[in-house]
Each structure stands twice: as structure tokens, then as C-alpha cells.
Protein backbone atom coordinates (compact mmCIF):
# COMPACT_ATOMS: atom_id res chain seq x y z
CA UNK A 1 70.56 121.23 67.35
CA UNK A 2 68.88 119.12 65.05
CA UNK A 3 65.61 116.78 66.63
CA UNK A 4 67.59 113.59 65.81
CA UNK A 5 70.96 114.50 68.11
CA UNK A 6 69.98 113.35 71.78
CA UNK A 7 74.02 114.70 72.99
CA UNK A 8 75.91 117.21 71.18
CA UNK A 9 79.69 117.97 72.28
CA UNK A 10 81.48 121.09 70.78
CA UNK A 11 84.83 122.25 71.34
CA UNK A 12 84.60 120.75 74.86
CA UNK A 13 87.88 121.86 77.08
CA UNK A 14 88.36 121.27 81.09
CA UNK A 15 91.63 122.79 82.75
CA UNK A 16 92.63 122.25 86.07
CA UNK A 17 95.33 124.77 88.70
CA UNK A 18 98.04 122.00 89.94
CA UNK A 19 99.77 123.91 92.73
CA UNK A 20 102.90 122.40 93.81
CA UNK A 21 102.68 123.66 97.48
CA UNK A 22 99.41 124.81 99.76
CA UNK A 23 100.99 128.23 100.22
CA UNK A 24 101.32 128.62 96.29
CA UNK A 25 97.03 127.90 96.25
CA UNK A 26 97.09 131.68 98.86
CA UNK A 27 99.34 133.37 96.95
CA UNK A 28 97.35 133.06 93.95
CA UNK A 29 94.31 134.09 95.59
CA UNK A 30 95.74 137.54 97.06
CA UNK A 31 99.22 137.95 95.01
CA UNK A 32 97.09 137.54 91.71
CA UNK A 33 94.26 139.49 93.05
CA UNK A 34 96.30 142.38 93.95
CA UNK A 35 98.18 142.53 90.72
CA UNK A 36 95.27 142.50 89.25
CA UNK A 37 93.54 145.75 90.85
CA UNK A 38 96.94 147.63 90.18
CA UNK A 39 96.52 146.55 86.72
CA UNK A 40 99.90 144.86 86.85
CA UNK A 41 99.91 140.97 85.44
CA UNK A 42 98.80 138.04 86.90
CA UNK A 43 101.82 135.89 88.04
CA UNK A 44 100.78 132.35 87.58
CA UNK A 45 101.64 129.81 90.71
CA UNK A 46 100.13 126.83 89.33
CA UNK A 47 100.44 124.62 86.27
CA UNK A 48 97.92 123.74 83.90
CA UNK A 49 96.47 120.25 83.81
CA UNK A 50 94.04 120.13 80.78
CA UNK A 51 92.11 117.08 81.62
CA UNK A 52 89.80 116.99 78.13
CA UNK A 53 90.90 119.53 74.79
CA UNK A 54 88.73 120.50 72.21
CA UNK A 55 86.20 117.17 72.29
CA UNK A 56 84.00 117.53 69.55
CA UNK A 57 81.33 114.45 68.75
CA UNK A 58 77.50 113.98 68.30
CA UNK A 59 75.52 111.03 69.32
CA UNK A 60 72.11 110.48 67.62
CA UNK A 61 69.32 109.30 69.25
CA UNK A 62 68.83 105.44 69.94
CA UNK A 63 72.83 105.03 69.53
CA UNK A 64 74.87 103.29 71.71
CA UNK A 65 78.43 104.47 72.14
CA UNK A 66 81.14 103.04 73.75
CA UNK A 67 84.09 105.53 75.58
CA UNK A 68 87.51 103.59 75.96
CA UNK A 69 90.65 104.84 76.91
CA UNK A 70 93.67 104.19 79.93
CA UNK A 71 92.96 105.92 83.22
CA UNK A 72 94.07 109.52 83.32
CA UNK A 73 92.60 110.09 79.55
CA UNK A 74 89.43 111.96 80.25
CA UNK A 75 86.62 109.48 79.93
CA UNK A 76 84.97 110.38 83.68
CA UNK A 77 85.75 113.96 83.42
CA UNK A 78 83.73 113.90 79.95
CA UNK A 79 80.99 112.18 81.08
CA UNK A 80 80.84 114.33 84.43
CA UNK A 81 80.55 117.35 81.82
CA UNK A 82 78.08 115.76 80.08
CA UNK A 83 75.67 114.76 83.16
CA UNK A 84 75.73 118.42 84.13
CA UNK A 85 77.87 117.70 87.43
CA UNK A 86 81.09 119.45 85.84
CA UNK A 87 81.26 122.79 84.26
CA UNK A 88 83.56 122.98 81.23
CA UNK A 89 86.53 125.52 81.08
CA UNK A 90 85.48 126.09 77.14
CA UNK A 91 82.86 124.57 74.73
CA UNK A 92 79.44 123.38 75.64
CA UNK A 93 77.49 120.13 75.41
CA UNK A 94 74.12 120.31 74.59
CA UNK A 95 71.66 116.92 75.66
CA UNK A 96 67.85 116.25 74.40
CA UNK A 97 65.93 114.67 77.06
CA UNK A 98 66.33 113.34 80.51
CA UNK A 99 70.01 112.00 81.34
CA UNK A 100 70.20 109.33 83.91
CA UNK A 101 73.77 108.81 85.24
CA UNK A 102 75.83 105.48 86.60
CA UNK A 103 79.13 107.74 87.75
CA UNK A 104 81.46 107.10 90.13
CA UNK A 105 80.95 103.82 92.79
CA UNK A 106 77.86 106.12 95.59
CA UNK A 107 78.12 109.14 93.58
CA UNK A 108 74.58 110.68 94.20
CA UNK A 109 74.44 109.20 97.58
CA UNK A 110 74.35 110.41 101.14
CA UNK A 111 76.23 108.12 102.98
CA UNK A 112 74.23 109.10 106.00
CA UNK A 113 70.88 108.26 104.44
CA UNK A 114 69.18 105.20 104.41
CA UNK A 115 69.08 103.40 100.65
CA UNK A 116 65.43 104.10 101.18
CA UNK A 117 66.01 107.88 101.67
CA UNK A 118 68.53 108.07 99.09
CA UNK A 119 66.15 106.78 96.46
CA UNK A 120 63.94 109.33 96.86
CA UNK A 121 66.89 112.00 97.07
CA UNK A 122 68.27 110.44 93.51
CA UNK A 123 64.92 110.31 91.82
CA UNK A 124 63.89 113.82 92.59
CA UNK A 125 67.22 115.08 91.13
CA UNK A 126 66.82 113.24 87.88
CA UNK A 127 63.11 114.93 87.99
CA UNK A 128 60.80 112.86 89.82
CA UNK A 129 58.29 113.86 91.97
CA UNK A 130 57.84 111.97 95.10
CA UNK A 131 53.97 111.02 94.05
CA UNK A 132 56.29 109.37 90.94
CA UNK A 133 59.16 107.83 93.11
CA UNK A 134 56.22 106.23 95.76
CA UNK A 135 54.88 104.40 92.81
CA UNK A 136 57.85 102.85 91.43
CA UNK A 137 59.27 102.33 94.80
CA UNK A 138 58.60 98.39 94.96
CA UNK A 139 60.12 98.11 91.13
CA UNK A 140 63.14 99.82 92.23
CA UNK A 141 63.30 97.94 95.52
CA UNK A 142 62.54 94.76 93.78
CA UNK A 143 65.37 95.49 91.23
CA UNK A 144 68.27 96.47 93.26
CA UNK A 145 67.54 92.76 95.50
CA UNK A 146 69.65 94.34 98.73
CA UNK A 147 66.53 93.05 100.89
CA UNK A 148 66.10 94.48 104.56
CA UNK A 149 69.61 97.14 104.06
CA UNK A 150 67.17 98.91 101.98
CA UNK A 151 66.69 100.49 105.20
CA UNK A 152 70.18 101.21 106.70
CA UNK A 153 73.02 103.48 106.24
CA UNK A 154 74.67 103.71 102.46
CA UNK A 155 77.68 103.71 104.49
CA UNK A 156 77.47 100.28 105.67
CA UNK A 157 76.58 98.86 102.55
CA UNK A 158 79.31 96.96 100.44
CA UNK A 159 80.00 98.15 96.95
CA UNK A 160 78.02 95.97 95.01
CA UNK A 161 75.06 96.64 97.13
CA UNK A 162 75.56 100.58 96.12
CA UNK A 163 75.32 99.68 92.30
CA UNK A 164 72.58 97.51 92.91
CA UNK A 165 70.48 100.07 94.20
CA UNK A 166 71.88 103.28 91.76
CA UNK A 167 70.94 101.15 88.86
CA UNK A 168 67.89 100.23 90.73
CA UNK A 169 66.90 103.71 90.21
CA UNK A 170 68.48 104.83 87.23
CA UNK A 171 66.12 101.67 85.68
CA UNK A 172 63.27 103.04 86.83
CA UNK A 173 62.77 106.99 85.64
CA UNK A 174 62.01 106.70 82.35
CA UNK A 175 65.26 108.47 81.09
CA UNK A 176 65.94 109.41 77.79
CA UNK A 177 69.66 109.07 78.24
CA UNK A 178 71.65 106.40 79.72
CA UNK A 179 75.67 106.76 80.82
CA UNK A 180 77.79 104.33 82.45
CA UNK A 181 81.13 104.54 83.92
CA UNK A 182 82.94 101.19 84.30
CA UNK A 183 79.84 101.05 87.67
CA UNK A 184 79.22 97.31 86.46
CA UNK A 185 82.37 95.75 86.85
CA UNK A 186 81.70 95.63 90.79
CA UNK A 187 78.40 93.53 90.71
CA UNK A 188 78.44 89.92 90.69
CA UNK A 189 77.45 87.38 87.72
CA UNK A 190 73.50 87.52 88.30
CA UNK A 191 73.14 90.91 89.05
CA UNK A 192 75.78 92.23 85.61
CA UNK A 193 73.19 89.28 83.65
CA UNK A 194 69.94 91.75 84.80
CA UNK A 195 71.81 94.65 83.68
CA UNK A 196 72.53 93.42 80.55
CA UNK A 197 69.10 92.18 80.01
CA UNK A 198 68.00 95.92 80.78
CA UNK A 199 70.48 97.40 78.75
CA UNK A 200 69.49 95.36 75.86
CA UNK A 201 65.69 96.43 76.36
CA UNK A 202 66.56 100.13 76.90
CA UNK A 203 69.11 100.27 73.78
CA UNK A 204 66.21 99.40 71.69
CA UNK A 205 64.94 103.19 71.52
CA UNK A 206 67.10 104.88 73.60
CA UNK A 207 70.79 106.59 74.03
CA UNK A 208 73.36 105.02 76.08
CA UNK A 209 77.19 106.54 76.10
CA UNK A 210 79.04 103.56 77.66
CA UNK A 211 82.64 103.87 79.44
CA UNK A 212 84.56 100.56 79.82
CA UNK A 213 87.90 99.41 80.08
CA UNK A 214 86.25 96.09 78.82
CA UNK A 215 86.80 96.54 74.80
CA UNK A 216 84.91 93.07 74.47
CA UNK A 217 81.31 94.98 76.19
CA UNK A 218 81.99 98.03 73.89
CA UNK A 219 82.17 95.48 70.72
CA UNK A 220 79.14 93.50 71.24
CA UNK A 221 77.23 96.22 72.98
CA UNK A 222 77.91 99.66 71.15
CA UNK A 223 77.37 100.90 67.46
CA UNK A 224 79.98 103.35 67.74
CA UNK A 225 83.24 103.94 69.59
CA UNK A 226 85.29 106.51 70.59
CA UNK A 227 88.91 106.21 71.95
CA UNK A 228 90.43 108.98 74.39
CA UNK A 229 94.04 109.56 75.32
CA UNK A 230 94.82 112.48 77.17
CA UNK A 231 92.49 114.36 76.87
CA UNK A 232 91.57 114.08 72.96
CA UNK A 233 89.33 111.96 70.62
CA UNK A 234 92.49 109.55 69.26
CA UNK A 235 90.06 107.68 66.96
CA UNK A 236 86.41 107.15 66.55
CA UNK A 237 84.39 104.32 64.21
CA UNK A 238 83.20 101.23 64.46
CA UNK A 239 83.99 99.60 67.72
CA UNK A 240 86.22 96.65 66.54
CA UNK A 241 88.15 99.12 64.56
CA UNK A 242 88.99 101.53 67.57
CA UNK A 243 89.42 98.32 69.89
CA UNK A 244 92.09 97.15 67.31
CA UNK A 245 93.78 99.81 67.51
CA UNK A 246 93.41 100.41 71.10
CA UNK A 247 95.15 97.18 71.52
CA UNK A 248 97.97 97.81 69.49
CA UNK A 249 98.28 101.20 71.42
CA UNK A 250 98.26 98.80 74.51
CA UNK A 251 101.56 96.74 73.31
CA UNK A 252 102.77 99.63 72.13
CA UNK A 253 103.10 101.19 75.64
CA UNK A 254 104.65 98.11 76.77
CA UNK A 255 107.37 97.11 74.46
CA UNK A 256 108.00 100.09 72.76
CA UNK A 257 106.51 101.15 68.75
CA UNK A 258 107.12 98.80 65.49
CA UNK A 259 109.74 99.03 63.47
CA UNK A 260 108.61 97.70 60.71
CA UNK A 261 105.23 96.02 60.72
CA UNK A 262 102.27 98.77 59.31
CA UNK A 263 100.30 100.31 61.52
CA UNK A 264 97.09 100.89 59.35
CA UNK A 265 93.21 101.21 60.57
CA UNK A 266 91.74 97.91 60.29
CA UNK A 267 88.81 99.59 57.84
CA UNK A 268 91.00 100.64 55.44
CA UNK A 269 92.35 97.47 54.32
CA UNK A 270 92.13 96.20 51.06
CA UNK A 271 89.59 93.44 50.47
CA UNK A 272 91.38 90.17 50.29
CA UNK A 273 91.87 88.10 47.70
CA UNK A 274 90.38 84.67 47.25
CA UNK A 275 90.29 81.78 44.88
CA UNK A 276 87.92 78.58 44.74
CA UNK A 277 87.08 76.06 47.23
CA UNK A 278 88.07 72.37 46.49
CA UNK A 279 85.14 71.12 48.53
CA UNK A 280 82.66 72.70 46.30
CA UNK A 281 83.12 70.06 43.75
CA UNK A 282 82.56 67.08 46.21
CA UNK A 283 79.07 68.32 47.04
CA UNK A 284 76.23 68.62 45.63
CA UNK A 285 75.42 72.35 46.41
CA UNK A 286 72.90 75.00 44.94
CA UNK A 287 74.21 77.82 43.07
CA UNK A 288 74.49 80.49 45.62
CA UNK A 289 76.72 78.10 47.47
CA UNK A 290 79.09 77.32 44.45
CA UNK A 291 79.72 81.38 44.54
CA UNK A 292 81.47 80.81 47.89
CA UNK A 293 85.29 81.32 47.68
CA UNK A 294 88.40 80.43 49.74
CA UNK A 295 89.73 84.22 51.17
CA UNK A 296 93.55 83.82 51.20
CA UNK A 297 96.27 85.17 53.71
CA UNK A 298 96.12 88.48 53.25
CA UNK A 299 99.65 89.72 54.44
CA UNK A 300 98.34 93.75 54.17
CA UNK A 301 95.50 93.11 56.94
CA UNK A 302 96.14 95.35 59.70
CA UNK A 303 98.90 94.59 62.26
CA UNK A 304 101.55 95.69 64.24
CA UNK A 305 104.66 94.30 66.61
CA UNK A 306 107.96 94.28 67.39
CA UNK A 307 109.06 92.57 64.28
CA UNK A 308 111.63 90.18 65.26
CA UNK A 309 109.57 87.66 63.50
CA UNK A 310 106.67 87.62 60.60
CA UNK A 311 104.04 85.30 59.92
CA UNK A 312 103.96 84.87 55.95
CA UNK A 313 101.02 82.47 56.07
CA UNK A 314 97.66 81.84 57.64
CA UNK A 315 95.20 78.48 55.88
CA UNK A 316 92.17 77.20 57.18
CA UNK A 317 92.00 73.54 55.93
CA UNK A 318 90.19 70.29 56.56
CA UNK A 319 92.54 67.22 57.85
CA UNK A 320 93.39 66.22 53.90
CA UNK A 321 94.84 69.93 53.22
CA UNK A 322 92.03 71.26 51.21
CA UNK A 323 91.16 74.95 52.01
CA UNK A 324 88.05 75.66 53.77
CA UNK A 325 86.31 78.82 52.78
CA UNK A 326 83.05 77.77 54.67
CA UNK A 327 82.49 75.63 57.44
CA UNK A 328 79.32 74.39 59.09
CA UNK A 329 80.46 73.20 62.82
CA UNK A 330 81.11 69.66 64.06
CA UNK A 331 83.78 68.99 60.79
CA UNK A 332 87.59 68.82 61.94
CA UNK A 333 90.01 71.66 60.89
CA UNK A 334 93.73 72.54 61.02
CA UNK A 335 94.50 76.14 61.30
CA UNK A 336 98.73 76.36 59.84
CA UNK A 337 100.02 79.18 61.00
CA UNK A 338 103.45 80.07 59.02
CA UNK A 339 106.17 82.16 60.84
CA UNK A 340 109.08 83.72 59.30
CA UNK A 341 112.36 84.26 62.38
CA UNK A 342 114.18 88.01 61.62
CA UNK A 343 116.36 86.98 64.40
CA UNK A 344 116.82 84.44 67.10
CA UNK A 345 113.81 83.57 69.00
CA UNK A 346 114.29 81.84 72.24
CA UNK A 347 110.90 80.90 73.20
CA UNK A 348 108.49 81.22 70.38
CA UNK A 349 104.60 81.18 70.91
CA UNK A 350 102.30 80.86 68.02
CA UNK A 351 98.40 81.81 68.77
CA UNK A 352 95.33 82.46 66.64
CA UNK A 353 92.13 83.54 67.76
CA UNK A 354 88.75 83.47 65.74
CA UNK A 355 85.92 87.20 65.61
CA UNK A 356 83.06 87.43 64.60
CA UNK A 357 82.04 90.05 62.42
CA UNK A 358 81.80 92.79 65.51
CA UNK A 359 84.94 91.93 66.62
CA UNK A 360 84.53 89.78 69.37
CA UNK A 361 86.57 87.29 70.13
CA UNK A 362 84.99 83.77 70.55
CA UNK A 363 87.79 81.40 70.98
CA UNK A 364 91.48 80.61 70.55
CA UNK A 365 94.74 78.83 71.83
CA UNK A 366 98.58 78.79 70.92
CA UNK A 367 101.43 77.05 71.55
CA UNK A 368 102.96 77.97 74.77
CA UNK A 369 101.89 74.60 77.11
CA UNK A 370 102.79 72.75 74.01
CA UNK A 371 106.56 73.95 73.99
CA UNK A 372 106.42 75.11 77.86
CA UNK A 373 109.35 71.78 78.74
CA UNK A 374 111.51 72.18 75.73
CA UNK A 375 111.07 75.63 73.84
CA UNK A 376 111.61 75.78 70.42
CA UNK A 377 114.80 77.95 69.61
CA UNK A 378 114.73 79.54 66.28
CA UNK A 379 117.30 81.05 64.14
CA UNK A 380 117.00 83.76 61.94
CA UNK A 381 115.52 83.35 58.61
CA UNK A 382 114.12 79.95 59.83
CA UNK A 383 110.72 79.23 59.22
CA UNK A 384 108.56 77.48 61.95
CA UNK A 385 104.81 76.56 61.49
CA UNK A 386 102.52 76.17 64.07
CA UNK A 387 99.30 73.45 63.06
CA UNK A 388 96.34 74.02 65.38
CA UNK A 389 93.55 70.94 64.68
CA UNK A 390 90.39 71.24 66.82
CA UNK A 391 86.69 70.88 65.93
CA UNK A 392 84.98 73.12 64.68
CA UNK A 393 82.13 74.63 66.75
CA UNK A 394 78.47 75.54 65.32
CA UNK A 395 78.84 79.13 64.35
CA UNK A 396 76.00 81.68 63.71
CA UNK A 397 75.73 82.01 60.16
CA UNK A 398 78.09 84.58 58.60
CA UNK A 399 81.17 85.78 58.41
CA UNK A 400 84.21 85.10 60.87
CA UNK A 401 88.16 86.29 60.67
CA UNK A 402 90.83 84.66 61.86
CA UNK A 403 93.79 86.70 63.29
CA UNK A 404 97.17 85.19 64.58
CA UNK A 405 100.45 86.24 66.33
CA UNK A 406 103.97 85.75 67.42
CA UNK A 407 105.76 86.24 70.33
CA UNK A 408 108.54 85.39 72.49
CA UNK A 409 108.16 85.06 76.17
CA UNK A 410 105.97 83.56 78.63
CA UNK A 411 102.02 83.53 78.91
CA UNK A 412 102.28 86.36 81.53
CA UNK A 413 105.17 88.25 80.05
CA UNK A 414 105.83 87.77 76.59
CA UNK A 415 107.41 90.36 73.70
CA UNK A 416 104.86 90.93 70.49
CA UNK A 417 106.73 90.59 67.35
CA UNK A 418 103.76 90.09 65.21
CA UNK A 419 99.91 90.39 65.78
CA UNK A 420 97.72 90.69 62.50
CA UNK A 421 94.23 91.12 63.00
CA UNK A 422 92.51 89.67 60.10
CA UNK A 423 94.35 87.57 58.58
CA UNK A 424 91.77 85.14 57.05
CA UNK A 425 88.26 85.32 56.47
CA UNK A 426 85.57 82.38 56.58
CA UNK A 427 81.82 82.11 56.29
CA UNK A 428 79.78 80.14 58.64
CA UNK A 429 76.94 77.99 56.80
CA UNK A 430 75.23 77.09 59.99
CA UNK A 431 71.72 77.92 60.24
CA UNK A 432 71.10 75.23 63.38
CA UNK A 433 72.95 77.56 66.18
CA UNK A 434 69.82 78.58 68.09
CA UNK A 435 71.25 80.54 71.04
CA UNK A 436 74.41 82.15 71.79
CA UNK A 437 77.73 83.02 69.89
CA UNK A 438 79.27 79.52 69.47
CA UNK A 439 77.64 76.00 70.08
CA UNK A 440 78.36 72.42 70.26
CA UNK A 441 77.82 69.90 67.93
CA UNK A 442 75.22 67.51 69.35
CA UNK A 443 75.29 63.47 68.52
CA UNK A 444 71.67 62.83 69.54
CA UNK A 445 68.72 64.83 71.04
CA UNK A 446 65.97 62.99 73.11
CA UNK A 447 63.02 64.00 73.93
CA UNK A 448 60.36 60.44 75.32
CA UNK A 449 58.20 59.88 77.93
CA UNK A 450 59.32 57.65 80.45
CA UNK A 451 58.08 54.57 80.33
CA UNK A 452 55.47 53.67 83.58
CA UNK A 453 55.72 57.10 84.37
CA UNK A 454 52.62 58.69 87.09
């Protein structure tokens, strides 16, 4: 394997025996092993239940990839396989360097033990000595904050105060290799905030492999992704690729597969098509900024409903109608959204929501409180437009998509005709956003001594 790989999977299988009845489990065990001394064949009393098939991926060292998929697909089973506490019915996998593991909520715990005890028991399986464990014993302590229970039972300790002290230790051995299983999503704000701040640090120069049902923490903290469904890699890439698709997959399952919208990977669409900005002649700009352009509607962006309706037009613009192709925060806008009926729509809701450049999303609305007392009934082949006018927040500086959708229903319950993913693209110009994804545009900022102050 080469010296840059830090996991390598190949070919990676995992069956198990589902036996209908106990007595079927005993027959097995004697009928099969008697048939098998006479040299007769093995009558099977079981089914097969192949949990992961043929898995084959490589993660390089100092990348950070995120594992999402529904439950049932094969995401814990891989990363059990992977940690060494699963062996594989076929294949191998094949890790460089020490592997710390954040598995199932107290797995690597004796319930029995004291959190002090169990420290110890956890460190010296991921290779510590005790000498090493003693002096890192106040860090780990210190991290997992569960004060005096540090001394009782695990099994009197809540669930948060088990991932508390497992990340405690995982934090603290110097691994090589980080993997987390959905473990975070039981700890509260301030402790997840810690995590992340570790994460961050550790990602730096190190390996994480990252399972979440959160597609938002696989977009803004992974390079890569990789999508499982029963058992097998469905899709792997960039993370707001495979969490586009992933969603679609999601509404899919719900409603039922498109008709007629495409289903195409959002990274091979064609690049969109763009024409001048009208605001560019009103200011007096330098010559990389009169190179910016307006990026139309592009109705081949990736997308996918139930298409009973289809939105033929998306236009950022300021309150006088001009297209926008760059904004700077604090200006007003009106996002139009244009929707096309293919057949009667009884309750219509029109929504838009802005990413950033990973994917994430960073805000959005749509019309459902608007039209919640008097719906607006549609026929088919009537047009309806949806005008969304809001100011502008300070955005990072680059570039920013705007995607929008259809649907019929309620905010709970609701029937996805048409969701495209990036329909519109828009630079940011800001360069004052000093912290954070989005910001505020301020009036004034103060900063005076008070006046017969001590």
C-alpha cells in the first residue's frame, strides 16, 4: 500500500445467517455438520443477509471523509470492519497508523467499571501504556467535564456523559486515525462546539472517516463523500454532489421517482450561461470588476421531482429589476421565482434557498405562511411567480448558488414537483465579513471611553 494511503478498502463483503426459527440455528450446526462428514451437501437453514458487498475505496492521509446513507445501509458495519472489531466475510482493509474509534453510544465500556477504570481499559486497547494514560489522565478528565461521576459506574451515567468521556479519550492518544459514528448527535451545544474545535485542529494533519445522517456536517466538514445504500458505494465525490443526490434519493423514497424532470449529478452540468450586468455601468469599478457577469437561469442544472409543475425562471435583481450578478450585503434584492402548472395545483409553495460554494445551505424561505389562509389554486398551464425581497446579508467573498422548488402540500407534508439545485449563480464582493458564514450589515460601530469613567 502506498505511504500516502492511511485506510485502504478492497473488495470488502460481510454476510450474515438469518434463521427464521431457534431450532433452524441447531439444525444447521449438526444437520449441516453431519452431511458434511458423509460428504453429502450442506442443506442451508438460513438466509443470507449481506450487510456490505464488494466496498472498494481509499482514503489518503490528512483526508476527511464523510459516510452517509439511511439506516440499514452498512455505514456501522463498515466502520466496525475497519476499526478491527468486525471480521469481513471477503476482502480486507488495510489502515496506516493508530485508529481511534467513536462507535456505537458505550461501545468500549464496561458498564461495571468506574469512568476512571474504563479510561485506562480504553487507552490500553488503542495502545497506551498505563505510565502514558497516568499522564494524560487530568487532560482527559478535564476534557470529558463529567466532574465527580468520573468515579462511578458507566452504568449510571446518562448518554451524553458516555460521549463526553469516549471522546475524552479518543482526544487524547495521539491517533493517527479518527472515525465517528453519528456519537455527537447526543452531546449538548457546548460540549458538540469543543468537538468541533478538536476536530478542526486534528483534521489539519490527520485522517478522519466521518458517519452522519447530518449531510450539512459532512459538507462543511469533509473533502470527500461517500454514499451507501444497502450495502454498496451508490456514489462517491465531492460532498455537496453526493448530498444532492442523497436528497433527491430521500424524496424519491417518499413520493415515488420523476417522471420527467432529469436526474443528472450535479458536477456534470454544463456551465451556465451569462450575459452583462446593468449595474456595472453605474459604477465606477476597476477592470477586474467590469469582467463580472450576470449567470442566467440555467434550466439544465441538476434537479428532480414529481413534475406536476416546472419552474422556467429563476432572477436575482435589485428593487428596479436590474439583474444582480454580484452583491456586496446590506443592498435590497428580489429573488422571482417563475413556475410553470402541468396540472392543477391545490396548494402551491414556492421556496428558494441560497449555498455556498460547499454546499451548505445558509438561508432561505417560501411561500407557505404567505398563502397558509387562502391557498393559491392553479390551473394547468398557468404560470404563477413567486417574488421573495429581503436584504441581503454580508457574504464571504465568493461564489454562492441559488436553488428553488415547488411543491404542493403543507410545511410538514408536502409533494415535490420540482427541486433544482443550482439554478443561479452569484458572486459575493464582500471582503468586510470577518467571522462566520453570513453577517449583518452594521449602521454604526462604537468604540469611546466613557466619559468620567474610574
Amino acid at each position: 500500500m502506498s505511504s500516502d494511503i492511511a485506510i485502504k478498502v478492497e473488495n470488502l463483503s460481510k454476510c450474515y445467517a438469518i434463521y427464521e426459527r431457534p431450532q433452524d440455528r441447531l439444525k444447521q450446526m449438526v444437520v449441516g455438520k453431519v452431511n458434511g462428514l458423509l460428504g453429502k451437501k450442506r442443506k442451508q437453514y438460513y438466509r443470507e443477509f449481506w450487510a456490505l458487498k464488494d466496498v472498494s475505496f481509499e482514503v489518503k492521509k490528512g483526508q476527511t471523509v464523510g459516510i452517509i446513507g439511511r439506516n440499514g445501509s452498512g455505514k456501522s458495519t463498515l466502520l466496525q470492519m475497519i476499526c478491527g472489531t468486525l471480521n469481513p466475510s471477503s476482502g480486507s482493509v488495510t489502515t496506516q497508523g493508530r485508529v481511534a474509534a467513536l462507535l456505537e453510544l458505550g461501545s468500549g465500556f464496561n458498564p461495571e467499571f468506574t469512568g476512571r477504570e474504563n479510561v485506562f481499559l480504553n487507552a490500553s486497547v488503542l495502545g497506551l501504556s498505563r505510565e502514558e494514560t497516568e499522564a494524560r489522565f487530568d487532560d482527559i478528565a478535564a476534557f470529558a467535564d463529567i466532574g465527580d461521576f468520573i468515579d462511578q459506574p458507566v452504568k449510571t451515567y446518562s448518554s451524553g456523559m458516555m460521549v463526553r468521556l469516549a471522546f475524552g479519550v479518543i482526544a487524547h492518544v495521539d491517533a493517527d486515525i479518527l472515525v465517528i459514528d453519528e456519537a455527537l448527535a447526543v452531546g449538548d451545544a457546548f460540549f458538540t462546539q469543543k468537538c468541533m474545535r478538536f476536530l478542526h485542529n486534528f483534521m489539519k494533519t490527520n485522517t478522519v472517516l466521518f458517519v452522519s445522517h447530518d449531510t450539512a456536517s459532512v459538507k462543511s466538514l469533509c473533502s470527500h463523500a461517500l454514499w451507501l445504500e444497502k450495502g454498496e458505494v451508490l456514489e462517491s465525490g465531492l460532498p455537496k454532489d453526493v448530498a444532492a443526490l442523497y436528497l433527491q434519493a430521500f424524496y424519491e423514497s417518499q413520493q415515488g421517482k420523476s417522471t420527467k424532470t432529469t436526474i443528472k449529478k450535479v458536477y456534470q452540468q454544463n456551465d451556465t450561461r451569462t450575459k452583462r450586468d446593468q449595474r456595472l455601468d453605474l459604477l465606477n469599478q476597476s477592470t477586474a470588476r467590469n469582467e463580472l457577469r450576470v449567470f442566467e437561469f440555467d434550466p439544465d442544472a441538476a434537479s428532480f421531482g414529481k413534475s406536476g409543475a416546472t419552474i422556467t425562471n429563476v432572477t436575482l435583481e435589485d428593487l428596479n429589476r436590474n439583474p444582480l450578478a454580484w452583491v456586496v450585503g446590506g443592498e435590497e434584492v428580489r429573488l422571482c421565482i417563475t413556475v410553470m402548472a402541468n396540472q392543477v395545483l391545490e396548494s402551491p409553495i414556492v421556496g428558494f434557498y441560497i449555498k455556498d460554494k460547499l454546499g451548505q445551505f445558509l438561508f432561505g424561505d417560501n411561500t407557505y405562511i404567505t398563502t397558509l389562509d387562502q391557498p393559491l389554486k392553479t390551473a394547468a398551464q398557468q404560470s404563477l411567480v413567486a417574488e421573495f425581497d429581503f436584504v441581503m446579508p454580508r457574504l464571504s467573498k465568493g461564489d454562492y448558488s441559488i436553488g428553488a422548488a415547488i411543491a404542493e402540500g403543507t410545511q410538514e407534508v408536502h409533494e415535490q414537483h420540482h427541486w433544482i439545485h443550482d439554478a443561479v449563480v452569484f458572486k459575493s464582493e464582500s471582503s468586510s465579513l470577518s467571522v462566520g458564514l453570513i453577517g449583518i450589515p452594521m449602521h454604526d460601530i462604537k468604540l469611546e471611553h466613557v466619559v468620567g469613567a474610574d
